[in-house]
Amino acid sequence: MKIFSIAKDNWASGLDRLAESYRLFAPVKEAEFHNFKELANGETPDLNFLNTRLSPKAIIYPQTETMFEYSLDESREDHHIMKEVDNSYSPQAVIGIRPCDAKAFLLVGHNFDTPEYKDPYWIKAYESTTLVGLACDSPCSSCFCTTAGSGPYHEEGLDILLVEAENQFLAKVLTDKGEKLVKSAGWDTAADEAEAGKQIETAKQAAEAKINAFVNTDKLKEIDTVELYKAPFWEDASFSCINCGTCTFVCPTCWCFDIQDENHGKSGVRMRNWDSCMFPLFTIHGTGHNPRGTKLHRVRQRFMHKLKYYVDKYDVGIQCVGCGRCVRSCPVNIDIRRVCDLMNSYKTEKDSCPA
Ligand code: SF4
Ligand code: SF4
C-alpha cells in the first residue's frame, strides 16, 4: 500500500489528465444540495459537503437502464428477438465518494453478482469504475456508520482513500485500479509513509469520535424470523408512513427494480427501472391480490429485508451502511435506528417464559 501527497495546486490539473481516460463523476452543488454528476470539461468537484442527498448508486445502477431492444416488424427476420443493447462500459471514476457509499456497492454485489446469478449490466459497470473515496471528517448527526459495518475512514470497497490535510490530500492507494488512476493523473509525489500513516490514523480516530448515533445488531441473527415478523411493534413503527418511497430511493443499498417493455411503433426496448418495496404496485398480482396490501406489510418488509432476511441469507451483517440518508429524508421521521433497536431487543414469548 502506498500513500501519495497531492498538493491542492496539482488537484485540478490531475483531474484534467484523468478526464482524458476516464469519465469523471463527483459531487456538485445543485440548488441547496450536493449530488454526484458527471463532470463537464474543466469542471472540478465541490468537496465542501457532508454527504450527497442521493447516494451515488445510479452511477453503477442507473435509475433507468435499457437492457434489450427488439423489432416488431414482421418483415424482418429478427422480429420479436430480444437483443442485448451495446451499453458503454468505458472506464469511469467516482471522485469524492464517501466510504459508506463505497462499502454499499459490496453489499449490493451480494445480490447482483452471486455464484448462481450474474447481472452483466451491474457487474460490467462496477468493474469499469474506480472509487476514489474522501474520508469523512464531519459526519452528520444522523450517521451511524461505525456500528453498521462501515466508518468515516473505512477502506473496504474503495480503490483510493483521500484524506484532506491543509494544503494537500493524502491519497492512500488500496488496489491496482487505484494505482493506475494516480499514475494517470500524474499524482506521483510519494508521502513519508510512516508520518502520513500516523496523520491518517489520528484523523480517523477524531472522526470516529464524532459519531454519536449507533445501532445494536448483535441479536438479529438469533431471533426467530417468524416471531419477529409477527411482533406487535410493526403497527406502531409503520403508523405514520405515507409510502412515498423516499427512503428506498436515497439509499445506497436498496436495489429493487421493475422491468418494462416500451414499444415505439414497430420497435421496442426492455428497460429496468428502480422500484420500491414501499409502493403498493410493487407486489400487486394480475388477479388484483396484493400480498403486501397495507403499509404495515410494506414497512415491515423493508426493515425485515435489511435487518433480518439479508443477515440470515448472506451472514455479512445488515444491509445498511449507516449513511443516515433515510433518517434525514423521511418526511414523517421514521428512523431505521429506532426500528433496528426494536428488532434487536425483541423478546419472543419463548424468551419471556421462565425456564
Ligand atoms: S421515507 Fe418514510 S414515509 Fe416515505 S416510504 Fe420511507 S418510511 Fe415511509
Ligand atoms: S437504510 Fe438508511 S441509513 Fe442504511 S444505508 Fe440505506 S439510507 Fe443509509
Short mmCIF file of C-alpha atoms and ligand atoms in Angstrom, two decimals:
data_model
loop_
_atom_site.label_atom_id
_atom_site.label_comp_id
_atom_site.label_asym_id
_atom_site.label_seq_id
_atom_site.Cartn_x
_atom_site.Cartn_y
_atom_site.Cartn_z
CA MET A 1 0.00 0.00 0.00
CA LYS A 2 1.36 3.43 -0.94
CA ILE A 3 0.49 6.92 0.20
CA PHE A 4 0.88 9.86 -2.17
CA SER A 5 0.76 13.54 -1.42
CA ILE A 6 -1.38 15.57 -3.83
CA ALA A 7 -0.76 19.30 -3.44
CA LYS A 8 -4.05 21.13 -3.85
CA ASP A 9 -2.33 23.18 -6.57
CA ASN A 10 -1.99 19.94 -8.59
CA TRP A 11 -5.52 18.73 -7.98
CA ALA A 12 -7.32 20.34 -10.92
CA SER A 13 -4.54 19.59 -13.44
CA GLY A 14 -4.55 15.93 -12.32
CA LEU A 15 -8.31 15.76 -12.87
CA ASP A 16 -7.85 17.23 -16.34
CA ARG A 17 -5.37 14.45 -17.15
CA LEU A 18 -7.76 11.85 -15.74
CA ALA A 19 -10.57 13.15 -17.91
CA GLU A 20 -8.57 12.01 -20.96
CA SER A 21 -9.05 8.35 -19.99
CA TYR A 22 -11.97 8.25 -17.50
CA ARG A 23 -15.47 9.62 -17.32
CA LEU A 24 -15.38 11.52 -14.03
CA PHE A 25 -18.25 11.70 -11.56
CA ALA A 26 -18.07 13.86 -8.45
CA PRO A 27 -20.20 15.88 -6.03
CA VAL A 28 -21.51 19.12 -7.46
CA LYS A 29 -23.80 21.55 -5.67
CA GLU A 30 -27.22 21.94 -7.26
CA ALA A 31 -29.53 24.47 -5.62
CA GLU A 32 -29.11 23.69 -1.91
CA PHE A 33 -27.89 20.08 -2.14
CA HIS A 34 -24.84 18.25 -3.40
CA ASN A 35 -25.29 15.31 -5.78
CA PHE A 36 -22.96 13.20 -7.91
CA LYS A 37 -22.82 14.31 -11.55
CA GLU A 38 -20.58 13.63 -14.49
CA LEU A 39 -18.07 16.48 -14.57
CA ALA A 40 -18.13 18.68 -17.64
CA ASN A 41 -14.83 19.64 -19.27
CA GLY A 42 -12.74 21.69 -16.82
CA GLU A 43 -15.34 21.38 -14.02
CA THR A 44 -13.93 20.42 -10.59
CA PRO A 45 -15.69 18.57 -7.75
CA ASP A 46 -17.13 20.58 -4.89
CA LEU A 47 -15.78 18.68 -1.90
CA ASN A 48 -17.29 21.07 0.62
CA PHE A 49 -20.16 18.75 1.53
CA LEU A 50 -21.23 16.46 4.37
CA ASN A 51 -22.84 13.86 2.14
CA THR A 52 -24.85 14.00 -1.05
CA ARG A 53 -28.64 13.96 -0.88
CA LEU A 54 -28.88 10.95 -3.22
CA SER A 55 -26.34 8.19 -3.00
CA PRO A 56 -24.04 7.65 -5.99
CA LYS A 57 -25.55 4.19 -6.69
CA ALA A 58 -27.01 5.42 -10.00
CA ILE A 59 -23.50 5.68 -11.47
CA ILE A 60 -23.32 1.86 -11.43
CA TYR A 61 -27.01 1.04 -11.35
CA PRO A 62 -28.89 3.70 -13.36
CA GLN A 63 -32.39 4.70 -12.34
CA THR A 64 -33.48 3.74 -15.86
CA GLU A 65 -31.44 1.38 -17.99
CA THR A 66 -32.12 -0.17 -21.39
CA MET A 67 -31.30 -3.88 -21.34
CA PHE A 68 -32.61 -5.21 -24.65
CA GLU A 69 -34.04 -3.94 -27.91
CA TYR A 70 -36.31 -5.69 -30.38
CA SER A 71 -38.25 -5.21 -33.56
CA LEU A 72 -41.97 -5.89 -34.03
CA ASP A 73 -41.66 -5.56 -37.78
CA GLU A 74 -42.63 -8.99 -39.09
CA SER A 75 -40.95 -8.33 -42.43
CA ARG A 76 -37.60 -8.55 -40.58
CA GLU A 77 -36.04 -11.90 -39.95
CA ASP A 78 -35.08 -10.93 -36.39
CA HIS A 79 -38.53 -9.68 -35.38
CA HIS A 80 -39.52 -10.42 -31.75
CA ILE A 81 -35.95 -11.36 -30.82
CA MET A 82 -34.52 -9.64 -27.75
CA LYS A 83 -31.03 -8.31 -28.39
CA GLU A 84 -28.77 -7.06 -25.62
CA VAL A 85 -28.01 -3.37 -26.15
CA ASP A 86 -24.46 -2.28 -26.60
CA ASN A 87 -24.10 -0.15 -23.45
CA SER A 88 -20.82 1.65 -22.99
CA TYR A 89 -18.70 0.47 -20.08
CA SER A 90 -15.68 2.70 -20.63
CA PRO A 91 -13.52 3.40 -17.56
CA GLN A 92 -15.08 5.81 -15.11
CA ALA A 93 -14.08 7.14 -11.71
CA VAL A 94 -16.12 8.46 -8.83
CA ILE A 95 -14.14 11.19 -7.09
CA GLY A 96 -15.07 12.07 -3.51
CA ILE A 97 -17.36 9.14 -2.77
CA ARG A 98 -17.86 8.71 0.99
CA PRO A 99 -16.54 5.43 2.44
CA CYS A 100 -20.05 4.30 3.46
CA ASP A 101 -21.29 4.64 -0.13
CA ALA A 102 -18.34 2.64 -1.49
CA LYS A 103 -18.97 -0.13 1.04
CA ALA A 104 -22.63 -0.13 -0.06
CA PHE A 105 -21.61 -1.45 -3.50
CA LEU A 106 -20.12 -4.51 -1.79
CA LEU A 107 -23.41 -5.18 -0.01
CA VAL A 108 -25.38 -4.77 -3.24
CA GLY A 109 -22.92 -7.07 -5.03
CA HIS A 110 -24.23 -9.96 -2.90
CA ASN A 111 -27.42 -9.61 -4.91
CA PHE A 112 -26.14 -8.78 -8.40
CA ASP A 113 -23.02 -10.92 -8.51
CA THR A 114 -23.57 -14.34 -6.98
CA PRO A 115 -22.23 -17.77 -7.94
CA GLU A 116 -25.69 -18.66 -9.34
CA TYR A 117 -26.78 -15.34 -10.84
CA LYS A 118 -24.69 -12.75 -12.58
CA ASP A 119 -26.20 -9.43 -13.59
CA PRO A 120 -23.98 -8.42 -16.53
CA TYR A 121 -25.12 -4.77 -16.51
CA TRP A 122 -24.27 -4.17 -12.86
CA ILE A 123 -21.07 -6.23 -12.96
CA LYS A 124 -19.62 -4.56 -16.06
CA ALA A 125 -20.43 -1.08 -14.72
CA TYR A 126 -18.92 -1.88 -11.31
CA GLU A 127 -15.78 -3.41 -12.80
CA SER A 128 -15.17 -0.40 -15.01
CA THR A 129 -15.41 2.02 -12.08
CA THR A 130 -12.61 3.26 -9.81
CA LEU A 131 -13.80 4.56 -6.47
CA VAL A 132 -11.78 7.45 -5.04
CA GLY A 133 -13.09 7.95 -1.52
CA LEU A 134 -13.00 11.09 0.56
CA ALA A 135 -12.61 10.46 4.29
CA CYS A 136 -15.38 11.99 6.29
CA ASP A 137 -14.13 14.44 8.94
CA SER A 138 -17.53 15.94 9.76
CA PRO A 139 -20.10 13.15 9.95
CA CYS A 140 -23.77 14.16 10.12
CA SER A 141 -25.62 13.73 13.41
CA SER A 142 -27.76 11.04 11.73
CA CYS A 143 -24.77 8.92 10.62
CA PHE A 144 -24.29 5.61 12.42
CA CYS A 145 -21.74 4.01 10.09
CA THR A 146 -19.38 2.72 12.77
CA THR A 147 -21.98 0.26 14.06
CA ALA A 148 -23.24 -0.60 10.57
CA GLY A 149 -20.07 -2.20 9.24
CA SER A 150 -18.52 0.98 7.85
CA GLY A 151 -16.94 4.18 9.17
CA PRO A 152 -15.72 7.65 8.19
CA TYR A 153 -12.31 6.29 7.12
CA HIS A 154 -13.49 2.78 6.18
CA GLU A 155 -11.44 1.36 3.29
CA GLU A 156 -13.44 -1.71 2.15
CA GLY A 157 -14.77 -1.16 -1.37
CA LEU A 158 -12.52 1.82 -2.11
CA ASP A 159 -9.63 1.93 -4.57
CA ILE A 160 -8.13 5.07 -3.04
CA LEU A 161 -8.84 6.87 0.23
CA LEU A 162 -8.25 10.62 0.12
CA VAL A 163 -7.65 12.43 3.38
CA GLU A 164 -7.75 16.20 3.30
CA ALA A 165 -4.85 17.80 5.19
CA GLU A 166 -4.46 21.58 4.92
CA ASN A 167 -2.95 22.32 1.51
CA GLN A 168 -2.77 18.73 0.30
CA PHE A 169 -4.66 15.47 0.01
CA LEU A 170 -3.03 12.30 1.27
CA ALA A 171 -4.00 9.55 -1.15
CA LYS A 172 -3.83 6.04 0.29
CA VAL A 173 -3.80 3.67 -2.66
CA LEU A 174 -5.67 0.45 -1.84
CA THR A 175 -5.94 -1.51 -5.10
CA ASP A 176 -4.35 -1.91 -8.54
CA LYS A 177 -7.20 0.14 -10.00
CA GLY A 178 -6.31 2.92 -7.58
CA GLU A 179 -2.64 2.72 -8.51
CA LYS A 180 -3.50 3.02 -12.19
CA LEU A 181 -5.61 6.10 -11.51
CA VAL A 182 -2.93 8.01 -9.56
CA LYS A 183 -0.44 7.28 -12.34
CA SER A 184 -2.88 8.53 -15.00
CA ALA A 185 -3.38 11.72 -13.00
CA GLY A 186 0.35 12.25 -12.58
CA TRP A 187 -0.02 12.39 -8.79
CA ASP A 188 3.32 10.75 -8.18
CA THR A 189 4.73 12.54 -5.12
CA ALA A 190 5.21 9.81 -2.54
CA ALA A 191 4.44 10.86 1.05
CA ASP A 192 6.58 9.81 4.01
CA GLU A 193 4.51 6.67 4.74
CA ALA A 194 5.17 6.44 8.46
CA GLU A 195 4.38 10.12 9.02
CA ALA A 196 1.36 10.16 6.69
CA GLY A 197 0.07 6.88 8.17
CA LYS A 198 0.18 8.41 11.67
CA GLN A 199 -1.57 11.55 10.44
CA ILE A 200 -4.35 9.47 8.84
CA GLU A 201 -4.78 7.33 11.96
CA THR A 202 -5.09 10.41 14.20
CA ALA A 203 -7.65 12.00 11.86
CA LYS A 204 -9.57 8.69 11.69
CA GLN A 205 -9.86 8.45 15.45
CA ALA A 206 -11.03 12.05 15.69
CA ALA A 207 -13.68 11.46 13.00
CA GLU A 208 -14.93 8.23 14.61
CA ALA A 209 -15.21 10.01 17.96
CA LYS A 210 -17.69 12.43 16.37
CA ILE A 211 -20.18 9.66 15.51
CA ASN A 212 -22.74 9.70 18.26
CA ALA A 213 -25.52 7.58 16.78
CA PHE A 214 -25.39 3.79 16.98
CA VAL A 215 -27.39 0.65 16.28
CA ASN A 216 -27.29 -2.65 18.12
CA THR A 217 -27.38 -5.60 15.75
CA ASP A 218 -25.89 -8.42 17.81
CA LYS A 219 -29.18 -10.31 18.40
CA LEU A 220 -30.71 -10.01 14.93
CA LYS A 221 -29.40 -13.30 13.63
CA GLU A 222 -30.55 -15.41 16.54
CA ILE A 223 -34.11 -14.01 16.80
CA ASP A 224 -36.72 -16.30 15.27
CA THR A 225 -37.79 -14.88 11.89
CA VAL A 226 -41.47 -15.75 12.18
CA GLU A 227 -41.71 -14.36 15.71
CA LEU A 228 -40.08 -11.13 14.58
CA TYR A 229 -42.42 -10.94 11.59
CA LYS A 230 -45.41 -11.25 13.93
CA ALA A 231 -44.10 -8.74 16.51
CA PRO A 232 -46.72 -6.19 17.64
CA PHE A 233 -44.39 -3.18 17.24
CA TRP A 234 -44.83 -3.12 13.43
CA GLU A 235 -48.21 -1.42 13.83
CA ASP A 236 -46.61 1.48 15.66
CA ALA A 237 -43.43 1.52 13.55
CA SER A 238 -45.41 1.83 10.30
CA PHE A 239 -48.25 4.07 11.51
CA SER A 240 -47.01 7.38 10.11
CA CYS A 241 -45.52 6.05 6.85
CA ILE A 242 -47.01 7.63 3.72
CA ASN A 243 -45.35 5.10 1.36
CA CYS A 244 -43.57 7.85 -0.55
CA GLY A 245 -40.58 5.57 -1.28
CA THR A 246 -38.04 8.29 -0.48
CA CYS A 247 -36.15 6.07 1.95
CA THR A 248 -35.50 3.45 -0.73
CA PHE A 249 -34.59 5.91 -3.49
CA VAL A 250 -31.97 7.76 -1.41
CA CYS A 251 -30.50 4.52 -0.02
CA PRO A 252 -27.18 3.26 -1.44
CA THR A 253 -28.06 -0.36 -0.54
CA CYS A 254 -31.63 -0.63 -1.93
CA TRP A 255 -31.80 -2.42 -5.26
CA CYS A 256 -35.48 -3.18 -6.05
CA PHE A 257 -36.35 -2.81 -9.72
CA ASP A 258 -39.13 -3.32 -12.22
CA ILE A 259 -38.78 -4.40 -15.84
CA GLN A 260 -40.98 -2.81 -18.52
CA ASP A 261 -41.21 -3.15 -22.30
CA GLU A 262 -41.74 0.10 -24.15
CA ASN A 263 -42.84 -0.01 -27.77
CA HIS A 264 -42.45 2.87 -30.20
CA GLY A 265 -44.18 1.95 -33.45
CA LYS A 266 -42.52 -1.24 -34.66
CA SER A 267 -39.51 -1.16 -32.37
CA GLY A 268 -39.19 -1.53 -28.65
CA VAL A 269 -36.86 -1.67 -25.69
CA ARG A 270 -36.88 -3.65 -22.49
CA MET A 271 -35.94 -1.36 -19.61
CA ARG A 272 -35.07 -1.80 -15.97
CA ASN A 273 -36.21 0.98 -13.64
CA TRP A 274 -35.69 1.47 -9.93
CA ASP A 275 -38.76 0.46 -7.99
CA SER A 276 -39.56 0.45 -4.29
CA CYS A 277 -40.92 -2.14 -1.87
CA MET A 278 -42.75 0.77 -0.25
CA PHE A 279 -45.11 1.16 -3.23
CA PRO A 280 -48.35 -0.93 -3.27
CA LEU A 281 -47.92 -1.63 -7.00
CA PHE A 282 -44.60 -3.32 -6.41
CA THR A 283 -46.24 -6.58 -5.35
CA ILE A 284 -49.74 -6.44 -6.80
CA HIS A 285 -50.65 -9.58 -8.76
CA GLY A 286 -52.54 -9.74 -12.06
CA THR A 287 -55.53 -11.03 -10.11
CA GLY A 288 -55.68 -7.84 -8.07
CA HIS A 289 -54.49 -9.63 -4.95
CA ASN A 290 -51.66 -7.86 -3.16
CA PRO A 291 -49.63 -9.91 -0.67
CA ARG A 292 -48.29 -6.65 0.77
CA GLY A 293 -51.52 -4.75 0.63
CA THR A 294 -51.06 -2.48 3.66
CA LYS A 295 -48.35 -0.10 4.74
CA LEU A 296 -47.66 -2.32 7.73
CA HIS A 297 -46.75 -5.13 5.32
CA ARG A 298 -44.52 -2.83 3.28
CA VAL A 299 -42.68 -1.11 6.12
CA ARG A 300 -42.13 -4.47 7.77
CA GLN A 301 -40.77 -5.87 4.50
CA ARG A 302 -38.26 -3.04 4.14
CA PHE A 303 -36.86 -3.44 7.63
CA MET A 304 -37.08 -7.24 7.73
CA HIS A 305 -35.20 -7.38 4.43
CA LYS A 306 -32.43 -5.04 5.53
CA LEU A 307 -32.06 -6.20 9.10
CA LYS A 308 -33.13 -9.84 9.19
CA TYR A 309 -33.51 -11.67 5.84
CA TYR A 310 -30.26 -10.21 4.49
CA VAL A 311 -28.45 -11.02 7.75
CA ASP A 312 -29.73 -14.61 7.65
CA LYS A 313 -29.11 -15.14 3.93
CA TYR A 314 -25.62 -13.71 3.47
CA ASP A 315 -24.19 -13.63 7.01
CA VAL A 316 -22.27 -10.42 6.29
CA GLY A 317 -24.08 -8.06 8.66
CA ILE A 318 -27.03 -5.79 7.95
CA GLN A 319 -28.00 -4.43 4.53
CA CYS A 320 -27.27 -0.89 5.62
CA VAL A 321 -24.06 1.14 5.90
CA GLY A 322 -25.41 3.74 8.33
CA CYS A 323 -25.26 6.70 5.91
CA GLY A 324 -28.33 8.17 7.62
CA ARG A 325 -29.98 9.35 4.38
CA CYS A 326 -33.29 7.63 5.06
CA VAL A 327 -33.31 9.14 8.56
CA ARG A 328 -32.72 12.64 7.18
CA SER A 329 -35.14 12.37 4.26
CA CYS A 330 -38.18 10.57 5.66
CA PRO A 331 -40.96 13.18 5.79
CA VAL A 332 -42.52 11.56 8.86
CA ASN A 333 -39.32 10.77 10.77
CA ILE A 334 -39.35 7.00 10.61
CA ASP A 335 -35.89 6.14 11.88
CA ILE A 336 -34.14 2.88 11.00
CA ARG A 337 -32.02 3.18 14.17
CA ARG A 338 -35.14 3.01 16.32
CA VAL A 339 -36.64 0.15 14.33
CA CYS A 340 -33.36 -1.76 14.45
CA ASP A 341 -33.31 -1.41 18.22
CA LEU A 342 -36.92 -2.62 18.45
CA MET A 343 -35.99 -5.65 16.35
CA ASN A 344 -32.71 -6.37 18.09
CA SER A 345 -34.21 -6.16 21.57
CA TYR A 346 -37.44 -8.01 20.74
CA LYS A 347 -38.32 -10.68 23.28
CA THR A 348 -40.44 -13.50 21.94
CA GLU A 349 -42.91 -15.32 24.20
CA LYS A 350 -40.43 -18.15 24.40
CA ASP A 351 -37.76 -15.74 25.75
CA SER A 352 -40.08 -14.46 28.48
CA CYS A 353 -41.11 -17.95 29.74
CA PRO A 354 -39.38 -18.94 32.97
CA ALA A 355 -37.13 -21.96 32.43
S1 SF4 B 1 -39.46 7.84 3.52
FE1 SF4 B 1 -40.64 7.49 5.40
S2 SF4 B 1 -42.78 7.93 4.80
FE2 SF4 B 1 -41.61 7.63 2.88
S3 SF4 B 1 -41.85 5.43 2.44
FE3 SF4 B 1 -39.94 5.62 3.61
S4 SF4 B 1 -40.58 5.27 5.77
FE4 SF4 B 1 -42.47 5.71 4.59
S1 SF4 B 2 -31.06 2.07 5.20
FE1 SF4 B 2 -30.88 4.29 5.53
S2 SF4 B 2 -29.01 4.54 6.76
FE2 SF4 B 2 -28.96 2.45 5.89
S3 SF4 B 2 -27.75 2.63 4.01
FE3 SF4 B 2 -29.94 2.89 3.44
S4 SF4 B 2 -30.31 5.13 3.51
FE4 SF4 B 2 -28.38 4.72 4.59
#
